[in-house]
CSV table of C-alpha atoms in Angstrom, one decimal:
chain,number,residue,atom,x,y,z
A,1,ALA,CA,204.3,-3.2,45.0
A,2,GLN,CA,200.9,-2.5,43.8
A,3,THR,CA,199.0,-5.4,41.8
A,4,VAL,CA,195.9,-5.4,40.0
A,5,THR,CA,193.9,-9.0,38.7
A,6,GLN,CA,191.4,-9.2,36.8
A,7,SER,CA,190.5,-13.2,36.4
A,8,GLN,CA,188.4,-13.3,33.4
A,9,PRO,CA,190.8,-13.5,30.3
A,10,GLU,CA,187.5,-13.3,28.2
A,11,MET,CA,183.8,-13.0,28.9
A,12,SER,CA,180.3,-13.5,26.5
A,13,VAL,CA,176.8,-11.8,26.9
A,14,GLN,CA,174.3,-11.7,25.1
A,15,GLU,CA,172.8,-8.4,23.8
A,16,ALA,CA,170.4,-6.7,26.8
A,17,GLU,CA,171.8,-9.0,29.7
A,18,THR,CA,173.7,-8.3,32.4
A,19,VAL,CA,177.3,-8.6,33.2
A,20,THR,CA,179.9,-8.2,35.6
A,21,LEU,CA,183.8,-8.2,34.8
A,22,SER,CA,186.1,-8.6,38.0
A,23,CYS,CA,188.9,-7.0,39.3
A,24,THR,CA,191.3,-7.0,42.4
A,25,TYR,CA,194.1,-5.5,43.4
A,26,ASP,CA,197.2,-4.9,46.1
A,27,THR,CA,197.9,-1.8,48.0
A,28,SER,CA,198.9,-0.4,50.5
A,29,GLU,CA,197.8,2.5,50.3
A,30,ASN,CA,195.0,4.5,52.1
A,31,ASN,CA,194.6,7.4,48.7
A,32,TYR,CA,193.8,6.4,45.7
A,33,TYR,CA,191.6,6.3,42.3
A,34,LEU,CA,190.3,3.2,40.6
A,35,PHE,CA,189.3,3.7,36.8
A,36,TRP,CA,187.4,1.2,34.2
A,37,TYR,CA,188.9,1.4,30.6
A,38,LYS,CA,187.5,0.0,27.2
A,39,GLN,CA,189.3,-0.3,24.3
A,40,PRO,CA,187.1,-2.0,21.3
A,41,PRO,CA,188.9,-3.5,18.5
A,42,SER,CA,190.9,-1.2,16.4
A,43,ARG,CA,189.9,1.7,18.4
A,44,GLN,CA,191.3,4.3,20.9
A,45,MET,CA,190.9,3.5,25.1
A,46,ILE,CA,188.6,5.0,26.2
A,47,LEU,CA,187.6,6.1,30.3
A,48,VAL,CA,183.9,4.2,31.0
A,49,ILE,CA,184.1,5.4,34.8
A,50,ARG,CA,186.2,6.0,38.2
A,51,GLN,CA,186.1,5.7,41.3
A,52,GLU,CA,187.7,7.6,44.7
A,53,ALA,CA,189.0,5.8,46.8
A,54,TYR,CA,187.6,7.8,49.8
A,55,LYS,CA,184.4,7.6,48.4
A,56,GLN,CA,181.9,5.1,49.9
A,57,GLN,CA,179.4,5.7,47.6
A,58,ASN,CA,179.3,3.6,44.2
A,59,ALA,CA,180.1,5.3,40.3
A,60,THR,CA,177.5,5.2,37.7
A,61,GLU,CA,177.6,6.6,34.7
A,62,ASN,CA,174.0,5.2,32.7
A,63,ARG,CA,174.5,1.6,32.0
A,64,PHE,CA,177.9,1.3,33.5
A,65,SER,CA,178.2,0.7,37.1
A,66,VAL,CA,181.0,-0.4,40.2
A,67,ASN,CA,180.5,-2.6,43.2
A,68,PHE,CA,183.2,-1.4,44.8
A,69,GLN,CA,184.4,-2.8,48.1
A,70,LYS,CA,188.0,-1.5,49.7
A,71,ALA,CA,188.1,-3.5,52.7
A,72,ALA,CA,188.3,-6.7,50.1
A,73,LYS,CA,189.8,-4.5,47.7
A,74,SER,CA,187.9,-5.1,45.0
A,75,PHE,CA,186.3,-3.1,42.2
A,76,SER,CA,183.8,-4.7,39.6
A,77,LEU,CA,182.3,-3.6,36.9
A,78,LYS,CA,178.5,-4.1,36.3
A,79,ILE,CA,177.1,-3.8,32.2
A,80,SER,CA,174.0,-3.3,32.0
A,81,ASP,CA,171.1,-3.9,28.8
A,82,SER,CA,174.3,-5.0,26.7
A,83,GLN,CA,175.0,-3.6,23.4
A,84,LEU,CA,177.2,-4.6,20.8
A,85,GLY,CA,178.9,-1.3,20.9
A,86,ASP,CA,180.5,-3.2,24.1
A,87,THR,CA,182.3,-5.5,22.6
A,88,ALA,CA,186.2,-4.8,23.8
A,89,MET,CA,188.8,-5.5,25.5
A,90,TYR,CA,188.3,-3.9,29.5
A,91,PHE,CA,191.3,-2.6,32.0
A,92,CYS,CA,190.8,-1.8,35.4
A,93,ALA,CA,193.2,0.6,36.4
A,94,PHE,CA,195.0,1.6,39.9
A,95,MET,CA,196.2,5.3,40.2
A,96,ARG,CA,197.8,7.0,43.4
A,97,SER,CA,198.7,10.1,43.3
A,98,THR,CA,201.7,11.0,45.2
A,99,SER,CA,203.5,14.6,45.6
A,100,GLY,CA,202.3,15.5,42.2
A,101,THR,CA,203.6,12.3,40.7
A,102,TYR,CA,201.4,9.6,39.8
A,103,LYS,CA,201.3,6.0,38.4
A,104,TYR,CA,199.5,4.4,36.8
A,105,ILE,CA,198.7,0.2,37.3
A,106,PHE,CA,197.1,-1.8,34.8
A,107,GLY,CA,195.0,-5.1,34.9
A,108,THR,CA,196.0,-7.9,32.2
A,109,GLY,CA,192.4,-7.2,30.6
A,110,THR,CA,189.1,-8.8,30.1
A,111,ARG,CA,187.5,-9.5,26.3
A,112,LEU,CA,183.9,-8.8,26.3
A,113,LYS,CA,182.0,-10.3,23.7
A,114,VAL,CA,178.3,-8.9,23.2
A,115,LEU,CA,176.2,-11.7,21.4
A,116,ALA,CA,173.3,-10.7,18.8
B,1,LYS,CA,190.2,19.5,20.8
B,2,ALA,CA,191.6,17.3,19.0
B,3,GLY,CA,193.0,14.1,20.2
B,4,VAL,CA,196.0,12.2,21.4
B,5,THR,CA,198.0,11.5,18.2
B,6,GLN,CA,201.3,8.9,17.2
B,7,THR,CA,203.3,9.1,14.8
B,8,PRO,CA,203.7,6.2,12.9
B,9,ARG,CA,201.0,3.8,13.1
B,10,TYR,CA,202.4,1.2,12.1
B,11,LEU,CA,206.4,0.0,11.9
B,12,ILE,CA,208.4,-2.5,10.9
B,13,LYS,CA,211.8,-2.9,11.4
B,14,THR,CA,214.4,-5.8,12.6
B,15,ARG,CA,216.2,-6.7,15.1
B,16,GLY,CA,219.2,-4.7,16.0
B,17,GLN,CA,217.9,-1.5,14.6
B,18,GLN,CA,216.6,1.5,16.7
B,19,VAL,CA,213.2,3.4,16.6
B,20,THR,CA,211.6,7.0,17.7
B,21,LEU,CA,208.1,7.0,18.2
B,22,SER,CA,206.2,10.7,18.5
B,23,CYS,CA,203.2,11.5,20.3
B,24,SER,CA,201.5,14.8,20.5
B,25,PRO,CA,199.2,15.4,23.4
B,26,ILE,CA,196.1,17.7,24.2
B,27,SER,CA,196.1,20.9,24.2
B,28,GLY,CA,197.1,22.0,26.8
B,29,HIS,CA,198.0,18.5,28.3
B,30,ARG,CA,201.1,18.9,30.1
B,31,SER,CA,201.6,15.2,31.2
B,32,VAL,CA,202.2,12.3,29.0
B,33,SER,CA,202.6,8.9,29.4
B,34,TRP,CA,203.9,5.8,27.3
B,35,TYR,CA,203.0,1.9,27.7
B,36,GLN,CA,203.6,-0.8,25.8
B,37,GLN,CA,200.5,-3.5,25.3
B,38,THR,CA,201.1,-7.3,24.4
B,39,PRO,CA,198.5,-10.0,24.6
B,40,GLY,CA,198.5,-11.6,27.9
B,41,GLN,CA,201.0,-8.7,29.9
B,42,GLY,CA,198.1,-5.6,29.0
B,43,LEU,CA,199.7,-2.1,29.7
B,44,GLN,CA,203.4,-1.9,31.0
B,45,PHE,CA,203.6,1.7,31.6
B,46,LEU,CA,207.2,2.6,31.0
B,47,PHE,CA,207.6,6.3,31.6
B,48,GLU,CA,205.9,9.8,32.0
B,49,TYR,CA,207.2,12.9,31.1
B,50,PHE,CA,205.4,16.3,33.2
B,51,SER,CA,206.9,19.9,31.6
B,52,GLU,CA,210.1,18.4,29.7
B,53,THR,CA,211.1,16.3,33.4
B,54,GLN,CA,210.7,12.2,33.5
B,55,ARG,CA,208.4,11.9,36.4
B,56,ASN,CA,207.7,8.3,36.8
B,57,LYS,CA,209.6,5.3,35.4
B,58,GLY,CA,208.7,1.7,34.9
B,59,ASN,CA,210.6,-1.6,34.9
B,60,PHE,CA,211.8,-1.7,31.1
B,61,PRO,CA,215.8,-1.6,30.4
B,62,GLY,CA,217.8,1.3,29.6
B,63,ARG,CA,217.1,0.6,25.7
B,64,PHE,CA,214.0,2.7,26.0
B,65,SER,CA,213.5,5.9,26.6
B,66,GLY,CA,211.8,9.4,26.0
B,67,ARG,CA,212.1,12.7,25.4
B,68,GLN,CA,209.6,15.3,25.8
B,69,PHE,CA,209.6,19.1,24.0
B,70,SER,CA,208.2,22.6,25.8
B,71,ASN,CA,205.2,22.1,23.4
B,72,SER,CA,204.5,18.7,25.2
B,73,ARG,CA,205.1,16.5,22.1
B,74,SER,CA,207.1,13.7,23.1
B,75,GLU,CA,209.0,11.2,21.8
B,76,MET,CA,210.1,7.9,23.0
B,77,ASN,CA,213.2,5.4,20.9
B,78,VAL,CA,214.0,2.0,21.6
B,79,SER,CA,217.2,0.9,20.7
B,80,THR,CA,219.0,-2.4,19.5
B,81,LEU,CA,215.5,-4.2,18.8
B,82,GLU,CA,214.5,-7.4,20.0
B,83,LEU,CA,211.7,-10.0,18.7
B,84,GLY,CA,210.1,-9.1,22.0
B,85,ASP,CA,209.4,-5.7,21.9
B,86,SER,CA,206.7,-6.1,18.7
B,87,ALA,CA,204.1,-4.9,20.7
B,88,LEU,CA,201.3,-1.8,20.4
B,89,TYR,CA,202.8,1.3,22.0
B,90,LEU,CA,200.7,3.8,23.8
B,91,CYS,CA,201.0,7.4,24.5
B,92,ALA,CA,198.2,9.3,26.8
B,93,SER,CA,198.2,12.4,27.8
B,94,SER,CA,196.4,14.1,30.6
B,95,SER,CA,196.4,17.8,32.1
B,96,ASP,CA,197.6,18.2,36.0
B,97,PRO,CA,197.0,15.2,37.5
B,98,GLY,CA,196.0,17.0,40.8
B,99,GLY,CA,192.9,15.0,41.2
B,100,TRP,CA,191.5,12.6,39.1
B,101,GLY,CA,194.1,11.6,37.0
B,102,GLU,CA,191.8,10.4,33.4
B,103,GLN,CA,194.2,9.6,30.4
B,104,PHE,CA,193.3,10.6,27.0
B,105,PHE,CA,194.7,7.3,24.6
B,106,GLY,CA,196.8,7.9,21.2
B,107,PRO,CA,195.7,5.2,18.8
B,108,GLY,CA,198.8,3.9,19.6
B,109,THR,CA,201.9,2.8,16.9
B,110,ARG,CA,202.0,-1.4,16.3
B,111,LEU,CA,206.1,-1.9,15.8
B,112,THR,CA,206.5,-5.3,14.8
B,113,VAL,CA,210.3,-6.5,15.2
B,114,LEU,CA,211.2,-8.9,12.5
């Protein structure tokens, strides 16, 4: 069974600095997708960034980038130039698609607080 | 496009009662998934519906059930409520997930069981 582990329940970072959130997963699949979702306080969860397992190049979306280490089954999120609006719960998620069906598995989340 | 909507936003029930939650996906999305979110447990997958058929199911007891209508709207039902069912229930919709599988989440329904 696939599992997703986020070992940092809470983190904080000073505004304008860089922070890295860690995520490890366990799977025997070779083709899958990985995601980071952000859930701001009292707001809807939104997708931050995604990575296809067959792509070696790390995904980047503006200030957000990932360090995808397939062999190590690690998928960390780096937030550069942190902003107050980045304060949120961040969830790492694994998705596999098989024969038209798919399943998402989420980690338990990391609560990030950006300090002014 | 309107986002995913969920009703009601808040519910208070007592043990033993049953509850029905509703989710309207983004127009054109045929896949709807339900999750239970509790502190410390993260998001636990309940089930997924696609074109009125349940395609995937998580490890929840039979008290949790769902259905999807022809317009892709989905309902989730929990019977014989227990205190441990208190949680935020999230609905997410997706277009035919042939590839990326990005999910768009609703604001959730916060259920409190007394």
